[in-house]
Amino acid sequence: MRQYDIVIIGGGPAGLAAALEAKKSGGQRILILERDRELGGILNQCIHNGFGLHTFKEELTGPEYAARFIEQVEKEQIEYLLNTMVLDISPEKVVTAMNREEGLFEIQAGAVILAMGCRERSRGALNIPGYRPAGVFSAGTAQRLVNMEGFLPGREVVILGSGDIGLIMARRMTLEGAKVKVVAELLPYSGGLKRNIVQCLDDYGIPLKLSHTVVDIQGKERVTGVTLAKVDENRRPITGTEEFYSCDTLLLSCGLIPENELSREMGVVMNPVTSGPVVNESLETSIPGVFACGNVLHVHDLVDFVSQEAASAGRHAAAYVAAEKSGEAAASSITVKPQGGVRYTVPSILRPQRMEEEQILRFRVGDVYKNHYVSMYLNGERLAHRKRPVMAPGEMEELKLKREQLLGCPAGSELIVTIEEA
Amino acid sequence: MKYDVIIIGAGVTGSAVARELSRYRLKAAVLEKEEDVCSGTSKANSGIAHAGFDAESGTLMAKLNVEGNQMMEALSRELDFPFRRNGSLVLCFSEEDRPKLRTLYERGVKNGVAGLRILEKEEVKAMEPNISDEVEAALYAPTGGIVCPFGLTIALAENACTNGVEFYFDTQVTDIQRADDGWKVVAGETVYETRFVVNAAGVYADVFHNMVSARKIHITPRKGEYCLLDKTTGNFVSHTIFQLPGKYGKGVLVSPTVHGNTLVGPTATDIEEKEGTNTTQAGLSEVREKAARSVKNLPMNQVITSFAGLRAHEDGGEFIIGEPGDAPGFIDCAGIESPGLTSAPAVGKMVAGIIAGKLQPERNPDFDGTRKGILNPAALSKEERAALIKEKPAYGTIVCRCERITEGEIIDAVTRPLGAKSLDGVKRRTRAGMGRCQSGFCSPRTMEIIARERKIPMEQVTKSGGGSGIILGTNKDRL
């Protein structure tokens, strides 16, 4: 069986950054397994700009952002396999994979980094009634057809969901000559970044209908139209508010789901809120030596933060491989509890001895909060109290913690992260 | 064009008749208005091989159901399609309803259903831990089974095709006229002269029947809506769970599928529109509510798709099979609603028997009743799979990541007899696109493979033939 110190599942932004940082941290024998034809993942179809503002302090397109990482991976001579599907990972970290050239093969990994990304919520999962004609696409599928293959999947478009991909696609379809009639959003607020609403809808005069959803899809062969209706506070359509839009295409941008089938099958403990693995400060899952980062861990808004998070996973994986060899003992842990409007935190377990000097806690809120405080309490004692002018579910938040703040606290300690009124 | 038999409709009934007829030296053809087999009632149903206790004793429905159920196992081996005898349970929730359960049991025994037993609450709960606490008793039918409706129909049609039956798709019959020695079947510009017509037109069977017979029949499309759950729920129930049947049929069931999903449905709503396969808010809610009566904590957040099918319900509520009396040589297979899928093998045999009895044809000496399905690499050992990829590298590329379908399987689906022409055609044959992402990732790849193998441009690849094109142009083509 082939042996690698670190095997990274997925060669998108998370996998690439994890591989590079693992290498920089002294990791040897690193292998990236990518199921698609090229490295870079979903960035390859994100030809709009706005990537890299945090990482490179300049605006790049998705492919440009990916290329910066791919170049370094090549330069560092990190091994990767393309068109390679991982079928199984055992708790003993035996990775079973498959491709055309090598057939079915197994790799014994010292550490595994899960970086499989996410998928889009489909029409079926949304339970939208109506016919099932051609012309209903997830926004990402349409993005691939337009941006990578040059095909226009529709001419008159309605978009359901104001997630970032939906907003970006509203602009893209318009630029390619399609008419985007409306973007409908089930919630009373958009799930996308503010800047995308301005740059992709407002600038092109595309209306955004909040608290609206699709209640019917018409057309037996190809979509001929959809019916929108307003929804009440329980997100149920209000009778009498139906409005028909004739169109040939419905794009869906209604949320992303981490692709954790491999993680679940190997027995990793999952967080039902994020649909990603439960991880500690090292971004290590419940299986020692198995790390997770990027959208497979929790869905991000900005790739810069994916890269940052993945780098941390890479560093920790390299340290794990080195420590395992020296047999360093495990440490006691603190549980992080999200409360009062904080939906989750990543990580949710902290072992102060293993923390880096500065630890980032990422989280999302469940509603729109204006002029509220984010507070942190360690065993009842307030560690932080920071005012935020606006927090929304569509924008990930973060807090920074110093290791020294947590060192020496007793086993079984609790760190509460919560939203408080001014 | 002169034929011995023209079959209208390439659903499960038409395909079963076609395969049975291919045992004889007959010139037969199947005319189908859609682009593929299994595109109407046969594609959207519960996929159940019913045991046979529902239909009134003495009816054709009861007889063919039990016969079809008994034939299914051997047929699944001959034709290599997924079938499993998982057994079924009919739940009874109150003491008052016990006599109804008893009636069902007795009817089943009379119909010739083997192994029926009435189980008490504890026994039912031991068999199905997720069953509702309200359950009082249940009728257990060990011969009940689950079958892939696409797998069965496609297998029958493919086997008929390799044994010489011709299939014409996108061929909508517009008229049937009496001729000297049989019938003229008109499909647009083309006229098919034939001695026999088999009317296996599903919800349209009344239209064709009424063209030739004064004894009118009337079919109501009875809509059934379903939800399909992710394979993560595959073990939620192991038997097919029914509730006591009502006026509109067998009610909402909860069942595993042969592929490891959980299927919930159907509703039963009579409609007018023969193509009305749209789902509705009310229907999907009803599925959810009624299923909750049978089982506890059904994970409806795991729904990956919903769909609706149409039962071809004839006013008499019975299968109509045979010549109408005033139209010799015209053979109905009308009113084929549930248990039509189960009965199909027996219906095929019966109809072929009627025709063979009249024409006294010779046996087809080249008939081969076996067929190999699309190779499923996941069923191979690691060594076998490695060897397969070495020989045919296309089996090393996964196209559909959710169902783990390889390029090799998709190429097979497109290039085999009666091969897939569309995304839905590939999906029904291989399951590519049928998983949790519902073809979000694989559809562009599958389209490429279809375009390449069928030597057509990408723009001509459709979801399901006709005007269901997926790509409408190229970027900026109208700017």
Short mmCIF file of C-alpha atoms in Angstrom, two decimals, chain A residues 35-37 42 83 85-88 96 98-104 106 116 118-120 122-135 137-138 140-141 144-147 149-156 172 174-178 214-218 220-222 237 248-249 259 261-262 264-265, chain B residues 34 43-44 227 230 232 273 275-281 284 288 300 303-308 381-383 385-386 389-390 393-398 400-402 404 406-407 424 427 436-441 443-445 447-448 458-459 463-479:
data_model
loop_
_atom_site.label_atom_id
_atom_site.label_comp_id
_atom_site.label_asym_id
_atom_site.label_seq_id
_atom_site.Cartn_x
_atom_site.Cartn_y
_atom_site.Cartn_z
CA ARG A 35 -12.15 14.41 -8.40
CA ASP A 36 -12.38 17.02 -11.15
CA ARG A 37 -10.18 17.54 -14.20
CA ILE A 42 -15.39 25.80 -7.79
CA ASN A 83 -9.92 12.80 -11.96
CA MET A 85 -12.55 9.92 -6.72
CA VAL A 86 -12.16 8.91 -3.09
CA LEU A 87 -14.61 6.10 -2.38
CA ASP A 88 -13.87 5.44 1.25
CA THR A 96 -9.57 4.03 -1.12
CA MET A 98 -10.11 5.36 -8.04
CA ASN A 99 -9.11 6.81 -11.39
CA ARG A 100 -8.74 5.73 -15.00
CA GLU A 101 -4.99 5.28 -14.96
CA GLU A 102 -4.48 3.46 -11.72
CA GLY A 103 -7.84 1.82 -11.20
CA LEU A 104 -8.82 1.19 -7.62
CA GLU A 106 -5.46 2.30 -1.37
CA MET A 116 -14.45 18.21 -0.17
CA CYS A 118 -20.18 21.60 -0.56
CA ARG A 119 -23.08 21.11 -2.93
CA GLU A 120 -26.13 23.21 -3.69
CA SER A 122 -31.61 21.04 -5.08
CA ARG A 123 -35.16 21.71 -6.17
CA GLY A 124 -36.19 18.40 -4.67
CA ALA A 125 -34.77 19.24 -1.27
CA LEU A 126 -36.65 22.55 -1.41
CA ASN A 127 -39.91 20.75 -2.16
CA ILE A 128 -41.01 23.24 -4.81
CA PRO A 129 -44.24 21.96 -6.34
CA GLY A 130 -45.01 21.95 -10.04
CA TYR A 131 -43.86 20.20 -13.18
CA ARG A 132 -40.35 18.91 -13.66
CA PRO A 133 -39.30 20.34 -17.03
CA ALA A 134 -35.86 21.23 -18.35
CA GLY A 135 -34.78 24.70 -17.35
CA PHE A 137 -30.91 24.64 -12.64
CA SER A 138 -28.98 25.16 -9.49
CA GLY A 140 -23.79 26.70 -9.76
CA THR A 141 -24.68 24.31 -12.56
CA ARG A 144 -20.50 26.10 -14.95
CA LEU A 145 -22.37 25.91 -18.27
CA VAL A 146 -21.98 29.65 -18.90
CA ASN A 147 -18.51 30.33 -17.55
CA GLU A 149 -18.47 25.92 -21.51
CA GLY A 150 -19.88 29.09 -23.05
CA PHE A 151 -23.45 27.80 -23.15
CA LEU A 152 -26.45 29.89 -22.25
CA PRO A 153 -28.89 27.77 -20.28
CA GLY A 154 -31.74 30.28 -20.51
CA ARG A 155 -32.96 33.57 -21.91
CA GLU A 156 -35.66 34.65 -19.49
CA ARG A 172 -23.68 37.01 -15.31
CA THR A 174 -27.61 39.61 -17.79
CA LEU A 175 -24.12 40.23 -19.17
CA GLU A 176 -24.45 37.21 -21.48
CA GLY A 177 -27.69 38.50 -22.93
CA ALA A 178 -30.40 36.90 -20.81
CA VAL A 214 -41.75 29.90 -5.89
CA VAL A 215 -45.02 28.03 -5.38
CA ASP A 216 -45.41 26.52 -8.84
CA ILE A 217 -43.31 25.62 -11.87
CA GLN A 218 -45.09 25.54 -15.22
CA LYS A 220 -44.00 20.18 -19.41
CA GLU A 221 -40.90 20.06 -21.57
CA ARG A 222 -39.16 23.35 -20.84
CA PRO A 237 -47.09 31.15 1.12
CA ASP A 248 -37.76 29.68 -19.56
CA THR A 249 -35.38 29.21 -16.68
CA GLU A 259 -20.44 17.25 1.23
CA GLU A 261 -20.77 11.61 2.97
CA LEU A 262 -17.19 10.34 3.32
CA ARG A 264 -20.09 10.32 7.98
CA GLU A 265 -19.23 6.92 6.60
CA GLU B 34 -42.25 9.89 -26.04
CA LYS B 43 -41.93 5.86 -14.67
CA ALA B 44 -43.67 7.35 -11.65
CA CYS B 227 -41.37 12.19 -1.93
CA ASP B 230 -31.84 10.26 0.57
CA THR B 232 -28.95 7.99 4.33
CA GLU B 273 -55.38 16.37 -17.69
CA GLU B 275 -50.21 14.90 -18.73
CA GLY B 276 -50.85 16.50 -15.35
CA THR B 277 -47.78 15.18 -13.61
CA ASN B 278 -47.17 18.31 -11.57
CA THR B 279 -46.76 18.08 -7.83
CA THR B 280 -48.76 20.39 -5.59
CA GLN B 281 -48.24 22.05 -2.25
CA LEU B 284 -46.78 17.03 -0.82
CA ARG B 288 -45.97 14.11 4.80
CA MET B 300 -38.52 14.53 5.83
CA VAL B 303 -36.18 14.55 0.86
CA ILE B 304 -34.12 14.75 -2.32
CA THR B 305 -36.93 14.94 -4.84
CA SER B 306 -40.67 14.77 -5.26
CA PHE B 307 -42.67 13.66 -8.26
CA ALA B 308 -46.17 12.76 -9.40
CA SER B 381 -14.89 -7.15 -5.69
CA LYS B 382 -11.95 -4.77 -5.47
CA GLU B 383 -9.89 -7.09 -7.66
CA ARG B 385 -13.15 -3.73 -10.31
CA ALA B 386 -9.45 -3.05 -10.76
CA ILE B 389 -10.81 -0.40 -15.09
CA LYS B 390 -7.61 -1.73 -16.58
CA PRO B 393 -10.63 2.89 -18.22
CA ALA B 394 -14.01 4.65 -18.50
CA TYR B 395 -15.07 2.61 -15.47
CA GLY B 396 -12.39 4.47 -13.51
CA THR B 397 -14.01 7.88 -13.90
CA ILE B 398 -16.87 8.74 -11.59
CA CYS B 400 -22.17 11.12 -10.79
CA ARG B 401 -20.53 11.56 -7.43
CA CYS B 402 -23.67 11.04 -5.36
CA ARG B 404 -20.99 6.95 -7.85
CA THR B 406 -18.89 5.87 -13.80
CA GLU B 407 -18.45 7.07 -17.34
CA ASP B 424 -33.52 11.36 -18.02
CA LYS B 427 -30.74 8.65 -15.20
CA ARG B 436 -28.81 13.86 -3.40
CA CYS B 437 -27.50 16.69 -5.58
CA GLN B 438 -30.12 15.84 -8.23
CA SER B 439 -27.67 16.13 -11.15
CA GLY B 440 -26.29 19.53 -10.17
CA PHE B 441 -22.71 18.37 -10.58
CA SER B 443 -25.46 16.95 -15.71
CA PRO B 444 -22.88 18.95 -17.72
CA ARG B 445 -20.58 15.90 -17.78
CA MET B 447 -24.49 15.89 -21.47
CA GLU B 448 -20.96 15.81 -22.88
CA MET B 458 -24.39 19.81 -26.87
CA GLU B 459 -27.29 22.11 -27.76
CA LYS B 463 -33.66 16.40 -20.50
CA SER B 464 -36.33 14.07 -21.86
CA GLY B 465 -36.63 14.56 -25.61
CA GLY B 466 -38.97 16.86 -27.52
CA GLY B 467 -38.71 20.48 -26.50
CA SER B 468 -36.86 19.78 -23.28
CA GLY B 469 -33.56 21.22 -24.46
CA ILE B 470 -31.17 22.21 -21.71
CA ILE B 471 -28.99 24.76 -23.47
CA LEU B 472 -30.77 27.55 -25.31
CA GLY B 473 -27.83 29.24 -26.96
CA THR B 474 -24.30 30.45 -26.48
CA ASN B 475 -23.03 33.36 -24.46
CA LYS B 476 -23.83 36.78 -25.94
CA ASP B 477 -25.33 35.20 -29.07
CA ARG B 478 -28.08 37.79 -29.16
CA LEU B 479 -26.15 40.82 -28.00
#
